[in-house]
Structures are given as C-alpha cells and as structure tokens.
XYZ file of C-alpha atoms in Angstrom:
381
model
C -47.964 53.425 -15.178
C -50.922 51.421 -16.493
C -50.964 50.313 -20.106
C -52.945 47.806 -22.133
C -50.431 47.383 -24.945
C -48.304 44.273 -25.050
C -44.809 45.140 -23.778
C -43.149 43.063 -26.492
C -45.134 44.982 -29.091
C -44.119 48.305 -27.503
C -40.408 47.473 -27.872
C -40.885 45.699 -31.192
C -39.174 42.463 -30.090
C -40.129 38.798 -30.208
C -41.354 37.078 -27.063
C -38.177 34.987 -26.967
C -35.887 38.027 -27.326
C -32.809 37.907 -25.101
C -31.545 40.647 -22.785
C -29.263 42.171 -25.434
C -32.074 42.440 -28.008
C -34.404 44.051 -25.456
C -31.779 46.567 -24.378
C -30.903 47.406 -28.000
C -34.566 47.960 -28.898
C -35.061 50.203 -25.857
C -32.020 52.357 -26.644
C -33.127 52.770 -30.265
C -36.667 53.814 -29.335
C -35.509 56.089 -26.515
C -33.215 57.968 -28.895
C -36.294 58.942 -30.920
C -38.917 59.442 -28.211
C -36.996 60.883 -25.250
C -38.517 64.340 -24.472
C -35.051 65.898 -24.320
C -34.770 65.451 -28.099
C -38.400 65.120 -29.177
C -40.704 68.131 -28.924
C -43.798 66.165 -29.929
C -46.726 66.453 -27.467
C -46.953 62.646 -27.514
C -43.269 62.129 -26.629
C -43.880 62.075 -22.860
C -46.516 59.338 -22.971
C -44.637 57.324 -25.600
C -41.380 57.418 -23.669
C -43.053 56.368 -20.419
C -44.667 53.424 -22.211
C -41.314 52.398 -23.696
C -39.613 52.771 -20.308
C -42.325 50.702 -18.622
C -41.924 47.911 -21.158
C -38.165 47.881 -20.681
C -38.355 47.918 -16.888
C -40.517 44.789 -16.909
C -38.858 42.819 -19.721
C -35.317 43.518 -18.476
C -36.157 42.063 -15.037
C -36.249 38.255 -15.158
C -38.681 37.910 -12.270
C -41.195 40.466 -13.487
C -40.844 39.246 -17.071
C -41.743 35.717 -15.975
C -44.782 37.051 -14.121
C -45.833 39.108 -17.127
C -45.355 36.207 -19.557
C -47.605 34.010 -17.434
C -50.235 36.418 -16.091
C -49.931 39.606 -18.187
C -50.556 43.111 -16.840
C -52.982 41.872 -14.218
C -50.314 39.610 -12.761
C -47.910 42.538 -12.417
C -50.541 44.636 -10.642
C -51.414 41.860 -8.200
C -47.761 41.162 -7.381
C -46.738 44.810 -7.022
C -44.410 44.576 -10.004
C -46.162 47.095 -12.233
C -43.869 49.971 -13.323
C -44.279 53.171 -11.299
C -42.470 56.380 -12.288
C -43.914 58.637 -9.626
C -40.568 58.817 -7.839
C -38.608 59.952 -10.878
C -37.728 63.600 -11.276
C -37.314 63.694 -15.070
C -37.130 61.468 -18.109
C -33.344 61.317 -18.152
C -33.585 59.976 -14.603
C -35.903 57.208 -15.740
C -33.590 56.195 -18.542
C -30.394 56.394 -16.525
C -31.862 54.431 -13.639
C -32.481 51.433 -15.888
C -29.025 51.457 -17.406
C -27.164 52.128 -14.171
C -28.787 48.975 -12.783
C -27.715 47.083 -15.885
C -24.144 48.356 -15.614
C -24.112 50.239 -18.923
C -23.610 53.792 -20.073
C -25.787 56.813 -20.655
C -28.701 57.487 -22.880
C -26.987 57.855 -26.234
C -23.921 55.712 -25.813
C -21.961 57.743 -23.244
C -19.515 56.186 -20.801
C -20.470 54.354 -17.660
C -21.334 56.483 -14.640
C -18.572 56.951 -12.096
C -18.889 58.369 -8.611
C -22.107 59.567 -7.055
C -25.279 60.259 -8.995
C -25.695 60.163 -12.733
C -22.568 60.155 -14.854
C -21.977 61.952 -18.158
C -24.504 61.168 -20.880
C -23.996 61.755 -24.589
C -26.325 64.270 -26.213
C -28.892 63.387 -28.840
C -28.368 63.582 -32.597
C -30.067 66.180 -34.796
C -31.316 66.021 -38.376
C -31.845 68.877 -40.853
C -32.433 69.008 -44.598
C -30.819 71.036 -47.352
C -31.921 71.273 -50.982
C -29.473 71.229 -53.906
C -29.823 71.651 -57.648
C -28.627 68.874 -59.939
C -25.758 71.083 -61.098
C -24.520 71.243 -57.473
C -24.012 67.470 -57.566
C -21.478 67.984 -60.357
C -19.161 70.202 -58.313
C -20.237 69.804 -54.687
C -21.370 72.784 -52.648
C -20.870 74.473 -49.300
C -24.243 75.167 -47.680
C -25.250 76.933 -44.487
C -27.942 75.258 -42.405
C -29.886 76.781 -39.503
C -31.188 74.659 -36.648
C -32.243 74.706 -33.006
C -30.070 72.788 -30.565
C -29.726 72.160 -26.841
C -26.395 73.477 -25.546
C -24.672 73.679 -22.179
C -25.696 76.849 -20.347
C -22.833 79.350 -20.517
C -23.947 81.211 -17.402
C -23.596 78.248 -15.054
C -21.350 76.061 -17.255
C -23.886 73.277 -16.944
C -23.700 73.188 -13.144
C -27.355 74.343 -12.843
C -26.602 76.832 -10.046
C -26.231 80.589 -10.138
C -22.562 81.580 -10.399
C -21.087 82.070 -6.920
C -23.623 79.800 -5.193
C -22.954 76.344 -3.813
C -23.805 72.930 -5.183
C -24.416 70.575 -2.277
C -24.492 66.819 -1.883
C -28.079 65.601 -1.807
C -29.074 64.785 1.778
C -31.828 62.359 0.801
C -29.628 59.957 -1.182
C -26.265 61.041 0.314
C -24.957 61.755 -3.176
C -25.752 58.302 -4.571
C -28.447 59.562 -6.919
C -30.624 56.582 -5.991
C -32.829 55.590 -3.075
C -33.931 52.115 -2.040
C -37.690 51.583 -2.100
C -39.304 48.547 -0.476
C -42.779 47.528 -1.636
C -44.940 45.059 0.258
C -46.706 42.571 -1.992
C -48.732 39.407 -1.647
C -45.580 37.390 -2.281
C -43.388 39.342 0.136
C -41.281 42.476 0.031
C -39.687 43.707 -3.192
C -36.760 46.116 -2.949
C -35.936 48.380 -5.858
C -33.379 51.096 -6.451
C -35.075 54.218 -7.787
C -33.759 57.576 -8.893
C -33.787 60.087 -6.057
C -36.636 62.546 -6.602
C -34.892 65.229 -4.557
C -31.840 65.613 -6.821
C -33.265 63.918 -9.937
C -30.511 61.331 -9.800
C -27.663 63.834 -9.924
C -26.510 63.312 -6.374
C -26.366 67.077 -5.886
C -28.820 69.881 -5.161
C -28.689 73.606 -5.870
C -30.153 76.258 -3.603
C -30.116 79.021 -6.218
C -30.984 77.664 -9.692
C -29.313 79.378 -12.636
C -31.510 82.190 -13.963
C -30.534 81.515 -17.565
C -31.418 77.823 -17.746
C -33.819 77.616 -14.747
C -31.531 75.084 -13.097
C -31.504 72.630 -16.012
C -27.878 73.189 -17.002
C -28.787 73.347 -20.712
C -30.632 75.811 -22.953
C -32.155 75.829 -26.444
C -30.385 78.102 -28.909
C -30.455 78.811 -32.643
C -27.282 77.908 -34.499
C -26.020 77.824 -38.067
C -23.160 75.825 -39.519
C -21.459 75.617 -42.913
C -21.401 72.110 -44.342
C -19.537 70.900 -47.425
C -21.737 68.645 -49.559
C -19.490 66.423 -51.688
C -19.856 66.052 -55.450
C -21.767 62.976 -56.566
C -24.100 62.808 -53.566
C -27.436 61.064 -54.115
C -30.890 62.308 -53.195
C -31.707 61.278 -49.613
C -28.115 60.705 -48.499
C -26.779 62.351 -45.342
C -23.653 64.229 -44.357
C -22.581 63.805 -40.709
C -21.176 66.773 -38.807
C -19.597 65.393 -35.644
C -20.242 67.142 -32.350
C -22.870 69.610 -33.584
C -25.896 67.846 -32.066
C -27.465 68.337 -28.638
C -25.128 68.907 -25.694
C -24.627 65.953 -23.382
C -25.896 66.015 -19.825
C -23.552 66.212 -16.845
C -20.506 66.985 -18.961
C -21.175 64.250 -21.511
C -20.127 64.655 -25.167
C -22.520 66.247 -27.678
C -24.397 64.308 -30.315
C -23.950 64.715 -34.065
C -25.735 66.740 -36.723
C -26.972 64.906 -39.815
C -27.660 66.981 -42.929
C -29.975 65.139 -45.325
C -29.678 66.176 -48.952
C -32.657 66.588 -51.275
C -31.906 67.033 -54.994
C -34.378 69.223 -56.865
C -35.832 67.695 -60.009
C -34.338 69.068 -63.241
C -36.819 68.905 -66.119
C -33.951 68.530 -68.588
C -32.476 65.356 -67.127
C -33.297 62.047 -65.495
C -30.612 60.658 -63.183
C -29.621 57.042 -62.714
C -26.539 56.898 -60.512
C -23.721 58.631 -62.360
C -25.536 58.602 -65.723
C -27.935 61.278 -66.976
C -30.676 60.866 -69.579
C -32.129 63.575 -71.765
C -34.591 63.574 -74.671
C -33.651 64.884 -78.135
C -36.629 65.795 -80.317
C -35.851 64.957 -83.959
C -38.101 65.492 -87.007
C -38.725 62.319 -89.009
C -37.115 63.702 -92.147
C -33.967 64.660 -90.176
C -33.733 61.070 -88.955
C -33.779 59.913 -92.574
C -31.214 62.417 -93.774
C -28.949 62.579 -90.716
C -28.202 65.792 -88.886
C -26.019 67.519 -86.323
C -28.025 68.485 -83.252
C -27.251 70.454 -80.113
C -27.694 68.589 -76.812
C -27.977 70.298 -73.423
C -25.514 69.048 -70.766
C -24.581 70.218 -67.270
C -21.384 71.586 -68.819
C -23.224 73.560 -71.511
C -24.479 72.656 -75.002
C -22.714 69.908 -76.955
C -23.094 69.139 -80.684
C -23.564 65.502 -81.689
C -23.819 63.986 -85.177
C -26.767 61.730 -85.914
C -26.326 59.348 -88.831
C -29.021 58.726 -91.390
C -31.470 56.083 -90.243
C -31.537 56.910 -86.525
C -34.817 55.691 -85.052
C -37.172 56.514 -82.202
C -35.741 55.446 -78.834
C -32.129 55.193 -79.996
C -29.691 55.979 -77.177
C -26.806 58.212 -78.265
C -24.109 58.196 -75.586
C -22.213 61.420 -74.855
C -19.264 60.134 -72.855
C -18.095 61.894 -69.722
C -21.010 64.307 -69.438
C -22.775 62.561 -66.570
C -22.126 63.016 -62.840
C -19.146 62.023 -60.693
C -19.402 59.196 -58.194
C -19.419 59.942 -54.494
C -16.211 57.952 -53.953
C -14.956 57.979 -57.533
C -14.525 61.240 -59.450
C -14.845 59.471 -62.808
C -17.924 60.895 -64.442
C -20.733 58.889 -65.946
C -22.264 59.483 -69.384
C -25.113 61.512 -70.795
C -27.613 59.450 -72.790
C -29.414 61.376 -75.522
C -32.590 59.408 -76.281
C -34.155 60.103 -79.671
C -37.798 61.166 -79.799
C -38.994 61.160 -83.420
C -41.453 63.895 -84.305
C -43.919 63.061 -87.077
C -45.339 66.118 -88.889
C -49.120 66.603 -89.161
C -51.606 69.165 -90.495
C -49.997 68.853 -93.944
C -51.110 71.198 -96.731
C -51.858 69.901 -100.196
C -48.394 70.643 -101.591
C -46.651 68.889 -98.707
C -48.937 65.891 -99.079
C -48.233 65.726 -102.844
C -44.476 65.775 -102.271
C -44.698 63.090 -99.619
C -46.822 60.874 -101.851
C -44.220 61.196 -104.619
C -41.495 60.384 -102.116
C -43.436 57.385 -100.808
C -43.901 56.063 -104.322
C -40.166 56.265 -104.962
C -39.222 54.071 -101.970
C -38.218 50.410 -102.401
C -37.534 47.535 -99.997
C -33.868 48.447 -99.971
C -34.753 51.743 -98.288
C -36.118 49.861 -95.264
C -33.187 47.507 -94.751
C -30.835 48.384 -91.892
C -27.193 48.792 -92.757
C -26.138 45.647 -90.899
C -29.239 43.557 -91.619
C -32.007 42.958 -89.093
C -33.575 39.698 -87.931
C -37.084 39.187 -86.598
C -36.073 39.866 -82.974
C -34.312 43.073 -83.966
C -37.383 44.275 -85.841
C -39.615 43.357 -82.905
C -37.425 45.234 -80.420
C -37.354 48.233 -82.723
C -41.131 48.215 -83.110
C -41.750 47.915 -79.353
C -39.281 50.674 -78.599
C-alpha cells in the first residue's frame, strides 16, 4: 500500500520510539479505526495506513531502511507493505501480533493451535441524558444500541448447521503462508495471513445463511443501566461484557454509557455545591426579610438580616448534591441580586428624598466595621 505520510506521524510516535511504544500506539489506533467497530467510510483506508506504518516500524530491518531512505527506499528494496494477500482487516491485525507473540486485537489471549486464536470484541459507547434532579437520587435508564454478536444460527462457526468445517488445504490449518519476495538485496521471506481461510485455519463449504459465513451479525439491543447519584456531566458508566462479540470465541468488549446532564436554569453546579440567584428589592435588603429559595428538595425559607448587600452568598447547608463516592451532600449557595426600583412616580420620589435626607453616616457603617479593602471588595462585587 503506497502512502506519502510519514509513518511516525501516522502512529503518533517519536522517531526514537521503542518497540513497546510503537505497539501501544498501534493497538490504540486500531481500536478506533478497525472496520469491525468503525462504520465510517474512511475507516478502511485509515486502518490500512495505520497497519502499514506498524508493519514497517515494528520490523527492525525495514525500519532502518525507512529511516535512512524513506518510502522510496522501501519500494526499491521490496519492503513496502502489501496487503493484497490478506482476506480481511482482522487478518491484517492478527498477523502482526501473532508474529510479535502477543494477543488479539483488543487485548484477548494469545493464539493457541492452528489459525487465529480468540480475539476480544470491541468496546461500544452510547450517551444518555439526565436532569439535574436525577443526579440527586441516581436513576435507572434504558439505552438502545447496535452491536455485533455471535451468530446464533451457526454459533459463530460460520458454516450452515449440519455442514462440515474443514482444515484449510492451502495453509494446512496454520492460518499463515510463507511468501518469498525477490529484491535487489536478495530474497525476503515473510509470513502472511492465508487468503484462502482468512487466517482461521479452517474453511467452510456452506456458509451460514444468517451471517453470510462471518460468524457474527449486527443486532439491536437495549440494556438497563443504573446511573449512580452524584455523577458529573461527561462521566461514563461501564457495563462489562455488553460490547461487540469477540471473534473466534473471544470474550466480548464492554459498553460505556456517557452521561450528559441537562442544564437547569435555576441552578449552577460546581461539584457537589449548587448556586442559585435570589432577587431582592433594595428596600427589603435594608429592612431584612424572609425569602423563599428554590432547592432540589423543594422550596426552603431563609431569613435575610438587615443590611444584606448585592453578591452576598447565603449558604443553605445540605441542599447541594451528593458526591459520587461520598453520599454527604454539598450546599446550596443563594447569591443575592439587589433590584433597584425605577420609573418612580412623584409621590415615591418625594418619600425617597425625605428618607435620603434623614440618613446619617451611621446608617452606612457595617455592624462589624469595614476597612478600605472590605469596602473595595464590596464595591467590586
């Protein structure tokens, strides 16, 4: 497969990356771009590019050639990646890791016996939307999603029930064939996935009618998931074993339910604490007043002393949200928003002017005294 992109850039690793870093980067990218779990039209091309980069950079000889001469050097030496002999994308992936002595695509165990061994299925992600009040108590939600599962008709064996599964004659059940390429520097031998059995080591004469011989099918599923109290917007809940089915008897992946919390116009959330605004007329701030504050538990009455000012934070203890790992609830902060009256009529203006004339310096002193910094903070607030 020809490409002009730098292989190190494709995998997102430094040029001095070691074998472990290269392998880790490949596995991470393959989890996202492998066509078995990615329906994007670009997934095929992207995965082949990732696989090509890994095939070269994981081979010391070809990596040295590439580092010195680039893509042109690989073409001239016969070391350029070629996937024409691969039956499917899982075969490409497994071929690399079988040669490296590691497990399957998504962390499954090492292959044993002929052909490809069990491979763990891919993970799935879905989203559910909650109201802020749901965070207070937690909620059980039902999510719908599409998933790849083992075909029930053939039990994943790919063949019609009652028909035989035979050992592949081309690779004698090994799942790989040895390919020798003549180059200007001599012959290069490589083990490639058998294109006859797609690396499985077995062939079927009568493919299963339900899954067309793939052993897996796409189905619609729903599952009930308990969202715990205190969860934050963007956090995920893992449901083990509800992802895509593994290939060749491998374990399934996991389902991740990402939680989105709808905005509540009454409150602003900061962790376990909630903030709300209390509109208060200026004269009520001077006289003091009991006001009703909305909480997630229902309305609460709080007493505001005379002299409360704009921006004051009145704490209503225990009316916030619980923590995800600690059920102790946070607080509700009632922030004062002073409302100044306008459009006064002549009588209201006359009364206010009389009131203004009656005020003295003592009326503007805070109960506990106030220095210059306190007055500045109050003014800025």
